[in-house]
Amino acid sequence: MELTPIQKDILIALINLQREKDRAVKGEEIAELISRNPGTVRNQMQSLKVLGLVEGVPGPKGGYKATGEAYEALSITAMDHEASVPIFRNDQLVDGATVAEISFTTVRHPDLCHGMIKVLGNIKGFEQGDLVQAGPTPVNKLVVRGEIVGRDDTQNTLVFCINEMISLPKKPVKNYARTNMISISENASIQETARILVDNGIHGAPVMNGEIILGVVTFTDIGDAVASGKMTAKVKDIMTRDLITVDAETSLYDAVKMFDNHNIGFLLVSYDGMPKGVLSKKDVFHELVY
């Protein structure tokens, strides 16, 4: 069905207010949001009821509710249980709004990448030149950032030039952790440790006592030891012992947050309660690049 611009404005406002307030919506509330006369809204509601897009709710707490057909008419997928996908304007969270769809419109262009964001919520604060961020999305933790180049109030969509996209694989840490890894004996010297790291092109490695991981040693630890004059120290004396451990089933996204929150480069990975692997920032970067 082909809706008029005013009907689309009313339906979008109704859906947005209904989501925000979780109740029936008064005609006056819709009129205030879209800057229209309440009488105009009431007249249009009669037509929308006939079309099956709106239903009236009687009583003092009554008003209007959008039907499933209203979502279809606006090309919005209605969900019983939806996850909120945040949207930010100039680094500020837009309250009461969630991203409904993200589409990419110029993927074949050699120099530009434009996209569209369909929003459930009020987008009238967005202006050309504003910075926008959509996400992270619940499954793949996709974050899309860019600059607004247009706004379509009849579709409640934002058109933007995409500057940055970040996403992490859905698979858990066990798919990226190293269990058959280069390791260093706890009694190795600083010189031996440095040579192992250089020969294997790695920044750090777990320190082992048999099959038990005691800690992790990195070039940073070696540099600190040399600067302190500990040239004859064993690797067990300079390694980092207080390691953060994650379960092998932890999502890669949560592991990356731990790297950032704790300002560390390595995580111990535990399988059935036993630390048997290591995940480094380099392992994550390798996955994102390839």
JSON list of C-alpha atoms in Angstrom, two decimals, residues 11-204:
[
{"chain": "A", "resi": 11, "resn": "LEU", "atom": "CA", "xyz": [3.20, 5.71, 11.91]},
{"chain": "A", "resi": 12, "resn": "ILE", "atom": "CA", "xyz": [6.93, 6.20, 12.50]},
{"chain": "A", "resi": 13, "resn": "ALA", "atom": "CA", "xyz": [6.23, 8.48, 15.46]},
{"chain": "A", "resi": 14, "resn": "LEU", "atom": "CA", "xyz": [3.68, 5.99, 16.86]},
{"chain": "A", "resi": 15, "resn": "ILE", "atom": "CA", "xyz": [6.12, 3.07, 16.61]},
{"chain": "A", "resi": 16, "resn": "ASN", "atom": "CA", "xyz": [8.93, 5.11, 18.16]},
{"chain": "A", "resi": 17, "resn": "LEU", "atom": "CA", "xyz": [6.80, 6.30, 21.08]},
{"chain": "A", "resi": 18, "resn": "GLN", "atom": "CA", "xyz": [5.26, 2.86, 21.56]},
{"chain": "A", "resi": 19, "resn": "ARG", "atom": "CA", "xyz": [8.74, 1.30, 21.84]},
{"chain": "A", "resi": 20, "resn": "GLU", "atom": "CA", "xyz": [9.98, 4.05, 24.16]},
{"chain": "A", "resi": 21, "resn": "LYS", "atom": "CA", "xyz": [6.98, 4.12, 26.52]},
{"chain": "A", "resi": 22, "resn": "ASP", "atom": "CA", "xyz": [5.83, 0.47, 26.20]},
{"chain": "A", "resi": 23, "resn": "ARG", "atom": "CA", "xyz": [2.14, 1.46, 26.19]},
{"chain": "A", "resi": 24, "resn": "ALA", "atom": "CA", "xyz": [-0.59, 2.89, 24.00]},
{"chain": "A", "resi": 25, "resn": "VAL", "atom": "CA", "xyz": [0.23, 6.35, 22.67]},
{"chain": "A", "resi": 26, "resn": "LYS", "atom": "CA", "xyz": [-1.97, 9.44, 22.81]},
{"chain": "A", "resi": 27, "resn": "GLY", "atom": "CA", "xyz": [-2.66, 11.39, 19.64]},
{"chain": "A", "resi": 28, "resn": "GLU", "atom": "CA", "xyz": [-1.38, 14.54, 21.34]},
{"chain": "A", "resi": 29, "resn": "GLU", "atom": "CA", "xyz": [1.99, 12.88, 21.96]},
{"chain": "A", "resi": 30, "resn": "ILE", "atom": "CA", "xyz": [2.32, 12.02, 18.28]},
{"chain": "A", "resi": 31, "resn": "ALA", "atom": "CA", "xyz": [1.27, 15.53, 17.26]},
{"chain": "A", "resi": 32, "resn": "GLU", "atom": "CA", "xyz": [3.90, 17.07, 19.52]},
{"chain": "A", "resi": 33, "resn": "LEU", "atom": "CA", "xyz": [6.65, 14.81, 18.18]},
{"chain": "A", "resi": 34, "resn": "ILE", "atom": "CA", "xyz": [5.94, 15.54, 14.51]},
{"chain": "A", "resi": 35, "resn": "SER", "atom": "CA", "xyz": [4.89, 19.20, 15.06]},
{"chain": "A", "resi": 36, "resn": "ARG", "atom": "CA", "xyz": [1.37, 18.74, 13.72]},
{"chain": "A", "resi": 37, "resn": "ASN", "atom": "CA", "xyz": [-2.09, 19.77, 14.90]},
{"chain": "A", "resi": 38, "resn": "PRO", "atom": "CA", "xyz": [-3.68, 17.08, 17.16]},
{"chain": "A", "resi": 39, "resn": "GLY", "atom": "CA", "xyz": [-6.85, 17.28, 15.07]},
{"chain": "A", "resi": 40, "resn": "THR", "atom": "CA", "xyz": [-4.88, 16.43, 11.94]},
{"chain": "A", "resi": 41, "resn": "VAL", "atom": "CA", "xyz": [-3.40, 13.38, 13.68]},
{"chain": "A", "resi": 42, "resn": "ARG", "atom": "CA", "xyz": [-6.82, 12.19, 14.86]},
{"chain": "A", "resi": 43, "resn": "ASN", "atom": "CA", "xyz": [-8.26, 12.52, 11.34]},
{"chain": "A", "resi": 44, "resn": "GLN", "atom": "CA", "xyz": [-5.39, 10.53, 9.85]},
{"chain": "A", "resi": 45, "resn": "MET", "atom": "CA", "xyz": [-5.74, 7.87, 12.53]},
{"chain": "A", "resi": 46, "resn": "GLN", "atom": "CA", "xyz": [-9.21, 7.05, 11.22]},
{"chain": "A", "resi": 47, "resn": "SER", "atom": "CA", "xyz": [-7.76, 6.27, 7.79]},
{"chain": "A", "resi": 48, "resn": "LEU", "atom": "CA", "xyz": [-4.92, 4.24, 9.31]},
{"chain": "A", "resi": 49, "resn": "LYS", "atom": "CA", "xyz": [-7.44, 2.21, 11.35]},
{"chain": "A", "resi": 50, "resn": "VAL", "atom": "CA", "xyz": [-9.38, 1.40, 8.17]},
{"chain": "A", "resi": 51, "resn": "LEU", "atom": "CA", "xyz": [-6.12, 0.26, 6.54]},
{"chain": "A", "resi": 52, "resn": "GLY", "atom": "CA", "xyz": [-5.48, -2.05, 9.52]},
{"chain": "A", "resi": 53, "resn": "LEU", "atom": "CA", "xyz": [-2.26, -0.26, 10.46]},
{"chain": "A", "resi": 54, "resn": "VAL", "atom": "CA", "xyz": [-3.42, 1.16, 13.78]},
{"chain": "A", "resi": 55, "resn": "GLU", "atom": "CA", "xyz": [-5.72, -0.06, 16.51]},
{"chain": "A", "resi": 56, "resn": "GLY", "atom": "CA", "xyz": [-7.40, 2.01, 19.20]},
{"chain": "A", "resi": 57, "resn": "VAL", "atom": "CA", "xyz": [-7.04, 1.20, 22.88]},
{"chain": "A", "resi": 58, "resn": "PRO", "atom": "CA", "xyz": [-10.01, 2.46, 24.98]},
{"chain": "A", "resi": 59, "resn": "GLY", "atom": "CA", "xyz": [-9.90, 3.79, 28.52]},
{"chain": "A", "resi": 60, "resn": "PRO", "atom": "CA", "xyz": [-8.06, 6.53, 30.43]},
{"chain": "A", "resi": 61, "resn": "LYS", "atom": "CA", "xyz": [-4.72, 4.91, 29.63]},
{"chain": "A", "resi": 62, "resn": "GLY", "atom": "CA", "xyz": [-5.72, 4.22, 26.06]},
{"chain": "A", "resi": 63, "resn": "GLY", "atom": "CA", "xyz": [-4.59, 5.66, 22.80]},
{"chain": "A", "resi": 64, "resn": "TYR", "atom": "CA", "xyz": [-3.21, 4.06, 19.68]},
{"chain": "A", "resi": 65, "resn": "LYS", "atom": "CA", "xyz": [-1.01, 1.07, 18.94]},
{"chain": "A", "resi": 66, "resn": "ALA", "atom": "CA", "xyz": [0.68, 0.11, 15.70]},
{"chain": "A", "resi": 67, "resn": "THR", "atom": "CA", "xyz": [-0.20, -3.31, 14.25]},
{"chain": "A", "resi": 68, "resn": "GLY", "atom": "CA", "xyz": [2.14, -5.79, 12.62]},
{"chain": "A", "resi": 69, "resn": "GLU", "atom": "CA", "xyz": [0.90, -4.52, 9.25]},
{"chain": "A", "resi": 70, "resn": "ALA", "atom": "CA", "xyz": [2.25, -1.06, 10.14]},
{"chain": "A", "resi": 71, "resn": "TYR", "atom": "CA", "xyz": [5.76, -2.45, 10.42]},
{"chain": "A", "resi": 72, "resn": "GLU", "atom": "CA", "xyz": [5.34, -4.17, 7.06]},
{"chain": "A", "resi": 73, "resn": "ALA", "atom": "CA", "xyz": [4.05, -0.97, 5.45]},
{"chain": "A", "resi": 74, "resn": "LEU", "atom": "CA", "xyz": [7.22, 0.81, 6.59]},
{"chain": "A", "resi": 75, "resn": "SER", "atom": "CA", "xyz": [9.45, -2.14, 5.60]},
{"chain": "A", "resi": 76, "resn": "ILE", "atom": "CA", "xyz": [10.43, -2.70, 9.23]},
{"chain": "A", "resi": 77, "resn": "THR", "atom": "CA", "xyz": [10.79, -6.18, 10.67]},
{"chain": "A", "resi": 78, "resn": "ALA", "atom": "CA", "xyz": [8.71, -6.58, 13.82]},
{"chain": "A", "resi": 79, "resn": "MET", "atom": "CA", "xyz": [10.25, -8.75, 16.55]},
{"chain": "A", "resi": 80, "resn": "ASP", "atom": "CA", "xyz": [8.82, -10.12, 19.78]},
{"chain": "A", "resi": 81, "resn": "HIS", "atom": "CA", "xyz": [12.26, -10.11, 21.41]},
{"chain": "A", "resi": 82, "resn": "GLU", "atom": "CA", "xyz": [14.66, -7.64, 19.91]},
{"chain": "A", "resi": 83, "resn": "ALA", "atom": "CA", "xyz": [18.17, -6.63, 20.92]},
{"chain": "A", "resi": 84, "resn": "SER", "atom": "CA", "xyz": [18.89, -2.92, 21.08]},
{"chain": "A", "resi": 85, "resn": "VAL", "atom": "CA", "xyz": [21.53, -1.74, 18.62]},
{"chain": "A", "resi": 86, "resn": "PRO", "atom": "CA", "xyz": [22.72, 1.67, 19.84]},
{"chain": "A", "resi": 87, "resn": "ILE", "atom": "CA", "xyz": [23.17, 4.69, 17.60]},
{"chain": "A", "resi": 88, "resn": "PHE", "atom": "CA", "xyz": [25.42, 7.63, 18.51]},
{"chain": "A", "resi": 89, "resn": "ARG", "atom": "CA", "xyz": [25.40, 11.21, 17.22]},
{"chain": "A", "resi": 90, "resn": "ASN", "atom": "CA", "xyz": [28.71, 13.04, 17.64]},
{"chain": "A", "resi": 91, "resn": "ASP", "atom": "CA", "xyz": [29.76, 10.43, 20.23]},
{"chain": "A", "resi": 92, "resn": "GLN", "atom": "CA", "xyz": [26.55, 10.91, 22.26]},
{"chain": "A", "resi": 93, "resn": "LEU", "atom": "CA", "xyz": [24.11, 7.99, 22.64]},
{"chain": "A", "resi": 94, "resn": "VAL", "atom": "CA", "xyz": [20.70, 8.76, 21.12]},
{"chain": "A", "resi": 95, "resn": "ASP", "atom": "CA", "xyz": [18.28, 7.75, 23.89]},
{"chain": "A", "resi": 96, "resn": "GLY", "atom": "CA", "xyz": [15.26, 5.65, 22.93]},
{"chain": "A", "resi": 97, "resn": "ALA", "atom": "CA", "xyz": [16.59, 4.84, 19.46]},
{"chain": "A", "resi": 98, "resn": "THR", "atom": "CA", "xyz": [17.81, 1.57, 18.00]},
{"chain": "A", "resi": 99, "resn": "VAL", "atom": "CA", "xyz": [19.19, 0.65, 14.60]},
{"chain": "A", "resi": 100, "resn": "ALA", "atom": "CA", "xyz": [16.74, -1.48, 12.61]},
{"chain": "A", "resi": 101, "resn": "GLU", "atom": "CA", "xyz": [18.79, -2.00, 9.43]},
{"chain": "A", "resi": 102, "resn": "ILE", "atom": "CA", "xyz": [22.17, -1.09, 7.96]},
{"chain": "A", "resi": 103, "resn": "SER", "atom": "CA", "xyz": [22.59, -1.25, 4.20]},
{"chain": "A", "resi": 104, "resn": "PHE", "atom": "CA", "xyz": [25.53, -0.44, 1.93]},
{"chain": "A", "resi": 105, "resn": "THR", "atom": "CA", "xyz": [24.68, 1.36, -1.29]},
{"chain": "A", "resi": 106, "resn": "THR", "atom": "CA", "xyz": [27.99, 1.99, -3.10]},
{"chain": "A", "resi": 107, "resn": "VAL", "atom": "CA", "xyz": [30.10, -1.10, -2.45]},
{"chain": "A", "resi": 108, "resn": "ARG", "atom": "CA", "xyz": [31.46, -1.13, -6.04]},
{"chain": "A", "resi": 109, "resn": "HIS", "atom": "CA", "xyz": [32.62, 2.49, -6.02]},
{"chain": "A", "resi": 110, "resn": "PRO", "atom": "CA", "xyz": [36.45, 2.65, -6.02]},
{"chain": "A", "resi": 111, "resn": "ASP", "atom": "CA", "xyz": [36.70, 5.68, -3.71]},
{"chain": "A", "resi": 112, "resn": "LEU", "atom": "CA", "xyz": [33.46, 6.01, -1.72]},
{"chain": "A", "resi": 113, "resn": "CYS", "atom": "CA", "xyz": [31.34, 3.79, 0.48]},
{"chain": "A", "resi": 114, "resn": "HIS", "atom": "CA", "xyz": [27.90, 5.11, 1.36]},
{"chain": "A", "resi": 115, "resn": "GLY", "atom": "CA", "xyz": [25.27, 3.44, 3.48]},
{"chain": "A", "resi": 116, "resn": "MET", "atom": "CA", "xyz": [21.82, 3.86, 4.97]},
{"chain": "A", "resi": 117, "resn": "ILE", "atom": "CA", "xyz": [20.72, 3.34, 8.56]},
{"chain": "A", "resi": 118, "resn": "LYS", "atom": "CA", "xyz": [17.02, 2.71, 9.23]},
{"chain": "A", "resi": 119, "resn": "VAL", "atom": "CA", "xyz": [16.27, 3.75, 12.79]},
{"chain": "A", "resi": 120, "resn": "LEU", "atom": "CA", "xyz": [13.49, 3.04, 15.26]},
{"chain": "A", "resi": 121, "resn": "GLY", "atom": "CA", "xyz": [13.49, 6.28, 17.21]},
{"chain": "A", "resi": 122, "resn": "ASN", "atom": "CA", "xyz": [13.76, 10.01, 16.72]},
{"chain": "A", "resi": 123, "resn": "ILE", "atom": "CA", "xyz": [16.42, 11.01, 14.16]},
{"chain": "A", "resi": 124, "resn": "LYS", "atom": "CA", "xyz": [15.40, 14.64, 13.73]},
{"chain": "A", "resi": 125, "resn": "GLY", "atom": "CA", "xyz": [18.46, 15.79, 15.70]},
{"chain": "A", "resi": 126, "resn": "PHE", "atom": "CA", "xyz": [20.82, 14.52, 13.01]},
{"chain": "A", "resi": 127, "resn": "GLU", "atom": "CA", "xyz": [22.18, 17.11, 10.56]},
{"chain": "A", "resi": 128, "resn": "GLN", "atom": "CA", "xyz": [24.50, 16.93, 7.57]},
{"chain": "A", "resi": 129, "resn": "GLY", "atom": "CA", "xyz": [28.10, 16.70, 8.74]},
{"chain": "A", "resi": 130, "resn": "ASP", "atom": "CA", "xyz": [27.28, 15.00, 12.06]},
{"chain": "A", "resi": 131, "resn": "LEU", "atom": "CA", "xyz": [29.31, 11.95, 12.99]},
{"chain": "A", "resi": 132, "resn": "VAL", "atom": "CA", "xyz": [27.26, 8.79, 13.42]},
{"chain": "A", "resi": 133, "resn": "GLN", "atom": "CA", "xyz": [28.03, 5.38, 14.90]},
{"chain": "A", "resi": 134, "resn": "ALA", "atom": "CA", "xyz": [25.77, 2.37, 14.57]},
{"chain": "A", "resi": 135, "resn": "GLY", "atom": "CA", "xyz": [26.43, -0.63, 16.79]},
{"chain": "A", "resi": 136, "resn": "PRO", "atom": "CA", "xyz": [27.85, -2.80, 18.12]},
{"chain": "A", "resi": 137, "resn": "THR", "atom": "CA", "xyz": [25.36, -5.32, 16.77]},
{"chain": "A", "resi": 138, "resn": "PRO", "atom": "CA", "xyz": [24.53, -8.27, 19.06]},
{"chain": "A", "resi": 139, "resn": "VAL", "atom": "CA", "xyz": [25.93, -11.17, 17.01]},
{"chain": "A", "resi": 140, "resn": "ASN", "atom": "CA", "xyz": [29.00, -10.06, 15.07]},
{"chain": "A", "resi": 141, "resn": "LYS", "atom": "CA", "xyz": [29.68, -6.91, 17.12]},
{"chain": "A", "resi": 142, "resn": "LEU", "atom": "CA", "xyz": [29.68, -4.83, 13.96]},
{"chain": "A", "resi": 143, "resn": "VAL", "atom": "CA", "xyz": [30.41, -1.13, 14.48]},
{"chain": "A", "resi": 144, "resn": "VAL", "atom": "CA", "xyz": [29.96, 1.26, 11.56]},
{"chain": "A", "resi": 145, "resn": "ARG", "atom": "CA", "xyz": [31.07, 4.90, 11.76]},
{"chain": "A", "resi": 146, "resn": "GLY", "atom": "CA", "xyz": [30.72, 7.71, 9.28]},
{"chain": "A", "resi": 147, "resn": "GLU", "atom": "CA", "xyz": [29.49, 11.20, 8.44]},
{"chain": "A", "resi": 148, "resn": "ILE", "atom": "CA", "xyz": [25.87, 12.13, 7.76]},
{"chain": "A", "resi": 149, "resn": "VAL", "atom": "CA", "xyz": [25.20, 13.31, 4.21]},
{"chain": "A", "resi": 150, "resn": "GLY", "atom": "CA", "xyz": [21.40, 13.19, 4.27]},
{"chain": "A", "resi": 151, "resn": "ARG", "atom": "CA", "xyz": [18.26, 12.33, 6.25]},
{"chain": "A", "resi": 152, "resn": "ASP", "atom": "CA", "xyz": [14.97, 10.90, 5.00]},
{"chain": "A", "resi": 153, "resn": "ASP", "atom": "CA", "xyz": [12.28, 11.56, 7.59]},
{"chain": "A", "resi": 154, "resn": "THR", "atom": "CA", "xyz": [9.61, 9.73, 5.54]},
{"chain": "A", "resi": 155, "resn": "GLN", "atom": "CA", "xyz": [11.59, 6.48, 5.89]},
{"chain": "A", "resi": 156, "resn": "ASN", "atom": "CA", "xyz": [13.28, 7.37, 9.20]},
{"chain": "A", "resi": 157, "resn": "THR", "atom": "CA", "xyz": [16.66, 6.66, 7.60]},
{"chain": "A", "resi": 158, "resn": "LEU", "atom": "CA", "xyz": [20.06, 8.32, 7.69]},
{"chain": "A", "resi": 159, "resn": "VAL", "atom": "CA", "xyz": [22.33, 8.41, 4.65]},
{"chain": "A", "resi": 160, "resn": "PHE", "atom": "CA", "xyz": [26.01, 8.48, 5.57]},
{"chain": "A", "resi": 161, "resn": "CYS", "atom": "CA", "xyz": [29.52, 8.22, 4.14]},
{"chain": "A", "resi": 162, "resn": "ILE", "atom": "CA", "xyz": [31.18, 5.27, 5.82]},
{"chain": "A", "resi": 163, "resn": "ASN", "atom": "CA", "xyz": [34.60, 6.00, 7.33]},
{"chain": "A", "resi": 164, "resn": "GLU", "atom": "CA", "xyz": [35.15, 2.89, 9.41]},
{"chain": "A", "resi": 165, "resn": "MET", "atom": "CA", "xyz": [33.77, -0.60, 9.93]},
{"chain": "A", "resi": 166, "resn": "ILE", "atom": "CA", "xyz": [34.87, -3.00, 12.64]},
{"chain": "A", "resi": 167, "resn": "SER", "atom": "CA", "xyz": [33.61, -6.51, 13.25]},
{"chain": "A", "resi": 168, "resn": "LEU", "atom": "CA", "xyz": [34.84, -9.57, 15.10]},
{"chain": "A", "resi": 169, "resn": "PRO", "atom": "CA", "xyz": [34.17, -13.22, 14.23]},
{"chain": "A", "resi": 170, "resn": "LYS", "atom": "CA", "xyz": [31.43, -14.96, 16.19]},
{"chain": "A", "resi": 171, "resn": "LYS", "atom": "CA", "xyz": [33.58, -18.02, 17.01]},
{"chain": "A", "resi": 172, "resn": "PRO", "atom": "CA", "xyz": [34.94, -18.45, 20.56]},
{"chain": "A", "resi": 173, "resn": "VAL", "atom": "CA", "xyz": [38.52, -17.97, 21.71]},
{"chain": "A", "resi": 174, "resn": "LYS", "atom": "CA", "xyz": [39.41, -21.66, 21.31]},
{"chain": "A", "resi": 175, "resn": "ASN", "atom": "CA", "xyz": [39.41, -21.19, 17.53]},
{"chain": "A", "resi": 176, "resn": "TYR", "atom": "CA", "xyz": [42.22, -18.64, 17.72]},
{"chain": "A", "resi": 177, "resn": "ALA", "atom": "CA", "xyz": [44.26, -19.59, 20.78]},
{"chain": "A", "resi": 178, "resn": "ARG", "atom": "CA", "xyz": [47.61, -21.35, 20.38]},
{"chain": "A", "resi": 179, "resn": "THR", "atom": "CA", "xyz": [48.03, -24.65, 22.22]},
{"chain": "A", "resi": 180, "resn": "ASN", "atom": "CA", "xyz": [50.97, -26.00, 20.21]},
{"chain": "A", "resi": 181, "resn": "MET", "atom": "CA", "xyz": [53.02, -22.95, 21.02]},
{"chain": "A", "resi": 182, "resn": "ILE", "atom": "CA", "xyz": [56.60, -21.85, 21.31]},
{"chain": "A", "resi": 183, "resn": "SER", "atom": "CA", "xyz": [57.38, -21.98, 25.03]},
{"chain": "A", "resi": 184, "resn": "ILE", "atom": "CA", "xyz": [60.31, -21.15, 27.25]},
{"chain": "A", "resi": 185, "resn": "SER", "atom": "CA", "xyz": [61.65, -23.12, 30.19]},
{"chain": "A", "resi": 186, "resn": "GLU", "atom": "CA", "xyz": [61.39, -21.38, 33.55]},
{"chain": "A", "resi": 187, "resn": "ASN", "atom": "CA", "xyz": [65.18, -21.64, 34.03]},
{"chain": "A", "resi": 188, "resn": "ALA", "atom": "CA", "xyz": [66.14, -20.17, 30.64]},
{"chain": "A", "resi": 189, "resn": "SER", "atom": "CA", "xyz": [68.47, -17.17, 30.68]},
{"chain": "A", "resi": 190, "resn": "ILE", "atom": "CA", "xyz": [67.50, -13.74, 29.38]},
{"chain": "A", "resi": 191, "resn": "GLN", "atom": "CA", "xyz": [69.82, -14.25, 26.38]},
{"chain": "A", "resi": 192, "resn": "GLU", "atom": "CA", "xyz": [68.25, -17.62, 25.52]},
{"chain": "A", "resi": 193, "resn": "THR", "atom": "CA", "xyz": [64.77, -16.15, 25.85]},
{"chain": "A", "resi": 194, "resn": "ALA", "atom": "CA", "xyz": [65.53, -13.19, 23.60]},
{"chain": "A", "resi": 195, "resn": "ARG", "atom": "CA", "xyz": [67.01, -15.50, 20.96]},
{"chain": "A", "resi": 196, "resn": "ILE", "atom": "CA", "xyz": [63.90, -17.75, 20.97]},
{"chain": "A", "resi": 197, "resn": "LEU", "atom": "CA", "xyz": [61.60, -14.77, 20.56]},
{"chain": "A", "resi": 198, "resn": "VAL", "atom": "CA", "xyz": [63.68, -13.26, 17.74]},
{"chain": "A", "resi": 199, "resn": "ASP", "atom": "CA", "xyz": [64.15, -16.56, 15.89]},
{"chain": "A", "resi": 200, "resn": "ASN", "atom": "CA", "xyz": [60.39, -17.20, 15.92]},
{"chain": "A", "resi": 201, "resn": "GLY", "atom": "CA", "xyz": [59.33, -13.62, 15.20]},
{"chain": "A", "resi": 202, "resn": "ILE", "atom": "CA", "xyz": [57.14, -13.34, 18.30]},
{"chain": "A", "resi": 203, "resn": "HIS", "atom": "CA", "xyz": [56.81, -10.66, 20.96]},
{"chain": "A", "resi": 204, "resn": "GLY", "atom": "CA", "xyz": [56.30, -13.03, 23.89]}
]
